[in-house]
Short mmCIF file of C-alpha atoms in Angstrom, two decimals:
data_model
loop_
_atom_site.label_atom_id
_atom_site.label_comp_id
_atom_site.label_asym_id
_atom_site.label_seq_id
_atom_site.Cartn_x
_atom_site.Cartn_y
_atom_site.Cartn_z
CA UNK A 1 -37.02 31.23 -42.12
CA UNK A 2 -39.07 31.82 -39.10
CA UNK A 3 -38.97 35.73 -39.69
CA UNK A 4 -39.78 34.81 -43.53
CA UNK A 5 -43.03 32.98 -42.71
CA UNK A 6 -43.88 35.66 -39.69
CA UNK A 7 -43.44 38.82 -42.78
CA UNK A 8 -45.72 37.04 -44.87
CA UNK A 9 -48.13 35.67 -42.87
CA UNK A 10 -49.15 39.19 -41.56
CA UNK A 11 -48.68 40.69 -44.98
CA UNK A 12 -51.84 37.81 -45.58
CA UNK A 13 -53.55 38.52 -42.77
CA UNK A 14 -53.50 42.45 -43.10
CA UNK A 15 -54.30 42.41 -46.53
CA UNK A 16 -57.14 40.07 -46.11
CA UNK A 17 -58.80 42.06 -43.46
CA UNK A 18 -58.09 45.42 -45.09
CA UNK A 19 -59.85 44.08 -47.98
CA UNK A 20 -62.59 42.96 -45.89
CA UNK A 21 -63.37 46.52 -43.99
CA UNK A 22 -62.83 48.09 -47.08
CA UNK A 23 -65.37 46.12 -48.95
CA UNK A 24 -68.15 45.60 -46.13
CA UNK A 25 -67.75 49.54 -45.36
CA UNK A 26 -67.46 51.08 -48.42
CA UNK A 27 -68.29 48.86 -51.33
CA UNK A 28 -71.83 47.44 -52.99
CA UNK A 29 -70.42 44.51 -52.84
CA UNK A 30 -70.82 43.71 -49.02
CA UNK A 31 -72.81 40.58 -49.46
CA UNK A 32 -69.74 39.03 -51.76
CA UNK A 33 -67.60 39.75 -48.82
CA UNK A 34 -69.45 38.44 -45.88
CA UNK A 35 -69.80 35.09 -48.08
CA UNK A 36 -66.21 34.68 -48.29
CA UNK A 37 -65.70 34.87 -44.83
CA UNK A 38 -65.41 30.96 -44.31
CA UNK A 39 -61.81 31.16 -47.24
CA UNK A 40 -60.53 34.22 -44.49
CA UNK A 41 -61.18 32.05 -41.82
CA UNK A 42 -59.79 29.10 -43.12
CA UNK A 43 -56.59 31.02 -44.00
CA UNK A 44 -55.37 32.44 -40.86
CA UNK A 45 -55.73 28.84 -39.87
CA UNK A 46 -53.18 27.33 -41.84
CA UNK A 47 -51.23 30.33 -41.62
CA UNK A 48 -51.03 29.93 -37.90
CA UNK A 49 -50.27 25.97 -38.42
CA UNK A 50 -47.57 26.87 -40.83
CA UNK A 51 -45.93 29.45 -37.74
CA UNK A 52 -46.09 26.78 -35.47
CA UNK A 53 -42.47 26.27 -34.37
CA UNK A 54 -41.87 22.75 -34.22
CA UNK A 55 -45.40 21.09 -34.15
CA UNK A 56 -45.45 17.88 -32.37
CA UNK A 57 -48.13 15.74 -31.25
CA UNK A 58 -48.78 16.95 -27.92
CA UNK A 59 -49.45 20.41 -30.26
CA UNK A 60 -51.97 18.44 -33.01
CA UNK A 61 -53.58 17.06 -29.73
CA UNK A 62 -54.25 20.11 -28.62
CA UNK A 63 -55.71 21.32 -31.89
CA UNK A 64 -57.97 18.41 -31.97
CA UNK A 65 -58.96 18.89 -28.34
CA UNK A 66 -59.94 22.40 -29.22
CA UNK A 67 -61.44 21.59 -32.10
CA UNK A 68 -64.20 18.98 -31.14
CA UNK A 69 -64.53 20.77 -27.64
CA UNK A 70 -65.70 23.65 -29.73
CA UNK A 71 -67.81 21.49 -31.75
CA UNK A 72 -68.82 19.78 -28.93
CA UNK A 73 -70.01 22.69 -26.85
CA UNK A 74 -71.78 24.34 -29.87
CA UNK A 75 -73.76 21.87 -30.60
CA UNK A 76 -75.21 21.26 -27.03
CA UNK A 77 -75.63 25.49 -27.29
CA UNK A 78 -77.68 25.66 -30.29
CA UNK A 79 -79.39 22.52 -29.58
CA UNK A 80 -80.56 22.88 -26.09
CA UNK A 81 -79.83 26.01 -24.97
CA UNK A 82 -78.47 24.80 -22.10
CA UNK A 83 -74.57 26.50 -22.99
CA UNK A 84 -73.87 29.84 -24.11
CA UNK A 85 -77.87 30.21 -24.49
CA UNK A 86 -80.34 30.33 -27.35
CA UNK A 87 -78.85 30.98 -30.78
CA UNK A 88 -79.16 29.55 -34.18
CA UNK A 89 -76.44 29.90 -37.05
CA UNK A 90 -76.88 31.15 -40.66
CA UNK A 91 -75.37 30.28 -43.61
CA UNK A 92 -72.61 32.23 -44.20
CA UNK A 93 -70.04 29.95 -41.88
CA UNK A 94 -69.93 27.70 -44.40
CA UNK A 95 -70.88 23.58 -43.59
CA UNK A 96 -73.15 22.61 -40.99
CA UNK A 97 -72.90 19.45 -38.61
CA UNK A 98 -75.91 19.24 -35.77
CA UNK A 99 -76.54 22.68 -36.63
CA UNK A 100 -72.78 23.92 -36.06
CA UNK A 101 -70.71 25.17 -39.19
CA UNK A 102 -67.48 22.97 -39.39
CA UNK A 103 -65.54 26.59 -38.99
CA UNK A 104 -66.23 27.43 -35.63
CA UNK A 105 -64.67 24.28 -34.15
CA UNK A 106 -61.27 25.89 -36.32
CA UNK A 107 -62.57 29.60 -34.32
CA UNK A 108 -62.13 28.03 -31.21
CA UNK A 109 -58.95 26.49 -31.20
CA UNK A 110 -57.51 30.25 -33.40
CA UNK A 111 -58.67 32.18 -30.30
CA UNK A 112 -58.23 29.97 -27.47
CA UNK A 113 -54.67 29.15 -28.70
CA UNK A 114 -53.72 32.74 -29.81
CA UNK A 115 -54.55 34.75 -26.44
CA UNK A 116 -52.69 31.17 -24.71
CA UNK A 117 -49.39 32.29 -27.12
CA UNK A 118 -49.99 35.71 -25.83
CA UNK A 119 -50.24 35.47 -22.21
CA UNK A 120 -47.25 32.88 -22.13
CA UNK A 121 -45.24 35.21 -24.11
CA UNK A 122 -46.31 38.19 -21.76
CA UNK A 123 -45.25 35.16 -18.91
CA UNK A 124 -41.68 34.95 -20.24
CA UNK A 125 -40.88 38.50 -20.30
CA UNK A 126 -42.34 38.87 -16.65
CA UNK A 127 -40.44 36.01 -15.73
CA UNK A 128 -36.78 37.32 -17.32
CA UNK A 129 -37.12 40.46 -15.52
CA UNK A 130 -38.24 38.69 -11.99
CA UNK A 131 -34.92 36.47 -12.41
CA UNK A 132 -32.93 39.55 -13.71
CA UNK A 133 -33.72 40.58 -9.80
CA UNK A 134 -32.92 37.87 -8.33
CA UNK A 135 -36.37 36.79 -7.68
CA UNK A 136 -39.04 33.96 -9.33
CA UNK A 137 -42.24 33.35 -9.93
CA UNK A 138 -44.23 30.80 -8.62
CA UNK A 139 -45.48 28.02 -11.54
CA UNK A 140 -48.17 28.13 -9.69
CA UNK A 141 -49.21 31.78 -9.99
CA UNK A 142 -47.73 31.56 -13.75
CA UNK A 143 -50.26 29.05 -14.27
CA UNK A 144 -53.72 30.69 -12.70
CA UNK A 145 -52.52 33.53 -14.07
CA UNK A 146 -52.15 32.30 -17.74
CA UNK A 147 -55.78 30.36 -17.59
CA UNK A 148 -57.40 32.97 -15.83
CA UNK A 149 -56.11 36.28 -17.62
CA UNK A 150 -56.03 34.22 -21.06
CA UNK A 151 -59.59 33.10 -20.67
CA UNK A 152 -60.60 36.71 -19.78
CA UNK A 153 -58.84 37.89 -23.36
CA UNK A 154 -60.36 35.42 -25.00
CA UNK A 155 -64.00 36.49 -23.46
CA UNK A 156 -63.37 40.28 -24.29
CA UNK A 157 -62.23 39.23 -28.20
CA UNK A 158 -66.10 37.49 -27.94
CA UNK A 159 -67.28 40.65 -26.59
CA UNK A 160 -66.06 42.36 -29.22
CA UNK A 161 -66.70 40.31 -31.98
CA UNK A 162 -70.79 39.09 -30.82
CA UNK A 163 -72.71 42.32 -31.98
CA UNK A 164 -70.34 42.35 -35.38
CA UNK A 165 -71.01 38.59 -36.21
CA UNK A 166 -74.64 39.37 -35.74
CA UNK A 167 -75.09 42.18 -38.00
CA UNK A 168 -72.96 40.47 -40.61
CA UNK A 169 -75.52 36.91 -40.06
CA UNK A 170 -72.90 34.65 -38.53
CA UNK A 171 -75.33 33.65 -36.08
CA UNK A 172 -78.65 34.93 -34.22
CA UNK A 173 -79.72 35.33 -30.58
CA UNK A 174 -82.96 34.89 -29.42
CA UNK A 175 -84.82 38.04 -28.69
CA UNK A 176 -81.49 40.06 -30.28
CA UNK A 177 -80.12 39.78 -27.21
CA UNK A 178 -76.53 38.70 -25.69
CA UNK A 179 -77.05 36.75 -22.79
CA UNK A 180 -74.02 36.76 -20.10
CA UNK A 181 -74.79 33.57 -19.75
CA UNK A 182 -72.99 33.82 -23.17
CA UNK A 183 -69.74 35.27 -21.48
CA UNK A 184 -69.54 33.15 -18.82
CA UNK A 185 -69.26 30.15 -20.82
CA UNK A 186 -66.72 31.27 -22.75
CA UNK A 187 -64.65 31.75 -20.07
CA UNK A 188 -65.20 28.68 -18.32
CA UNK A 189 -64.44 26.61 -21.70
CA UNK A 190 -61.62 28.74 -22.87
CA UNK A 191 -60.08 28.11 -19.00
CA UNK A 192 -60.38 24.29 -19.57
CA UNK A 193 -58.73 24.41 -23.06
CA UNK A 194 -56.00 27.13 -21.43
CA UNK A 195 -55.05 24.43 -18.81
CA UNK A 196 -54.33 22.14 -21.21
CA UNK A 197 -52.60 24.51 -23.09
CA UNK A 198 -50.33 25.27 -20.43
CA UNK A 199 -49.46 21.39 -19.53
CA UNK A 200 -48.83 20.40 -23.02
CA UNK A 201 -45.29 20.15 -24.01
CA UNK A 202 -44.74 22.08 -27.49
CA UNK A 203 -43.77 24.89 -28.55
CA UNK A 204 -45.83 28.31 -27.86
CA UNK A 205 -43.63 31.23 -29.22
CA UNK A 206 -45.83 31.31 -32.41
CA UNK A 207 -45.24 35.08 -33.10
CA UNK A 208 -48.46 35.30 -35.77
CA UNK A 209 -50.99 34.12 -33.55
CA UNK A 210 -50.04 37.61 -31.26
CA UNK A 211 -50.40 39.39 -34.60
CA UNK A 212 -53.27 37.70 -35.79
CA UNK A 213 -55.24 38.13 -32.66
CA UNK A 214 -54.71 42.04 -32.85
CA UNK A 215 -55.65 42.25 -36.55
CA UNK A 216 -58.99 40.61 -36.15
CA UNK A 217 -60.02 42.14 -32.78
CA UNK A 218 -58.75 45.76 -34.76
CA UNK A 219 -61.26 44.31 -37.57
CA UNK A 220 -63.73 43.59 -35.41
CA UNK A 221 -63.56 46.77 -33.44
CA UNK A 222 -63.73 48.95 -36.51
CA UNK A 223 -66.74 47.10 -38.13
CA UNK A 224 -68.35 47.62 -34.38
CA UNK A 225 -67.75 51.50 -34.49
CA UNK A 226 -68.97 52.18 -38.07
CA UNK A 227 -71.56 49.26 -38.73
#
């Protein structure tokens, strides 16, 4: 069942994004495209809910946590410019609340989680073949490692995706520039969330979010190159 859900999720999510490059990059009918963005979004979300091997309520916690700390965060971004720095959002995200589309709190927990998923599965391999030698890893290097490194992946997907999302009108920097600033709060706030990712007790072998999160940063690249 588990390989079921995993072959048609991607099928989704590849097909979705296809669709999407092929439309934005080769089509007259960009705008339609970009304006569904918020039904693509909202699709690899419950795709990655339904992959979830056995959610539990430490897992919906940390969905919610991710959630409104996304919200959260945004909102004190675009309305003081004292996080991330000064930025406004357009339209095509769907829903506002204080100036934040509903959509990004959802973005937030999809990346956060995803690169967590990866770098525990990358965690459990490392670990098998340390114990196939006779040797083990320290939880506390497994954890620093999984915060730190996963909070760096989940900067670089922001990286990657920040000039795309501002071409396409997902948001707007002041003076059309980037700030690090930017960067650095991404990686602080994606650490927080990561540590309570790691503490949590559910399940994290959710094998779509690893394919997810190298479908859209593949998207993302390729719009980057050709846009």
């Amino acid at each position: 069942m588990n390989r079921y859900k995993l072959s048609i999720s991607a099928f989704i999510a590849i097909l979705f994004h296809v669709s999407g490059l092929i439309g934005i990059l080769f089509t007259d009918q960009k705008e339609w495209f970009i304006a569904n963005t918020p039904l693509n979004l909202l699709l690899m979300f419950l795709l990655l809910l339904w992959n979830q091997p056995k959610p539990n309520k430490f897992f919906l916690l940390f969905v919610l946590a991710a959630f409104l700390t996304g919200m959260g965060t945004e909102m004190i971004g675009v309305n003081t410019g004292k996080l991330f720095g000064c930025y406004s959002y357009g339209s095509v995200l769907g829903p506002h609340f204080n100036g934040v589309p509903w959509l990004i709190g959802i973005n937030w927990f999809v990346m956060v989680y995803s690169s967590g998923v990866i770098m525990h599965l990358l965690h459990e391999w490392i670990r098998n073949k340390y114990e196939e030698s006779g040797t083990h890893l320290s939880q506390k290097i497994i954890t620093l490692s999984l915060v730190l490194d996963g909070a760096l992946l989940t900067v670089f997907f922001d990286w990657v995706m920040e000039p795309v999302a501002v071409q396409l009108g997902f948001w707007h920097w002041e003076g059309d520039a980037i700030p690090f600033f930017n960067y650095l709060c991404w990686f602080l706030i994606s650490a927080a969330l990561l540590w309570l990712f790691r503490y949590l007790r559910f399940e994290k072998a959710n094998h779509f979010a690893v394919h997810l999160f190298i479908i859209q940063l593949l998207f993302f690249l390729t719009l980057r190159w050709y846009l």
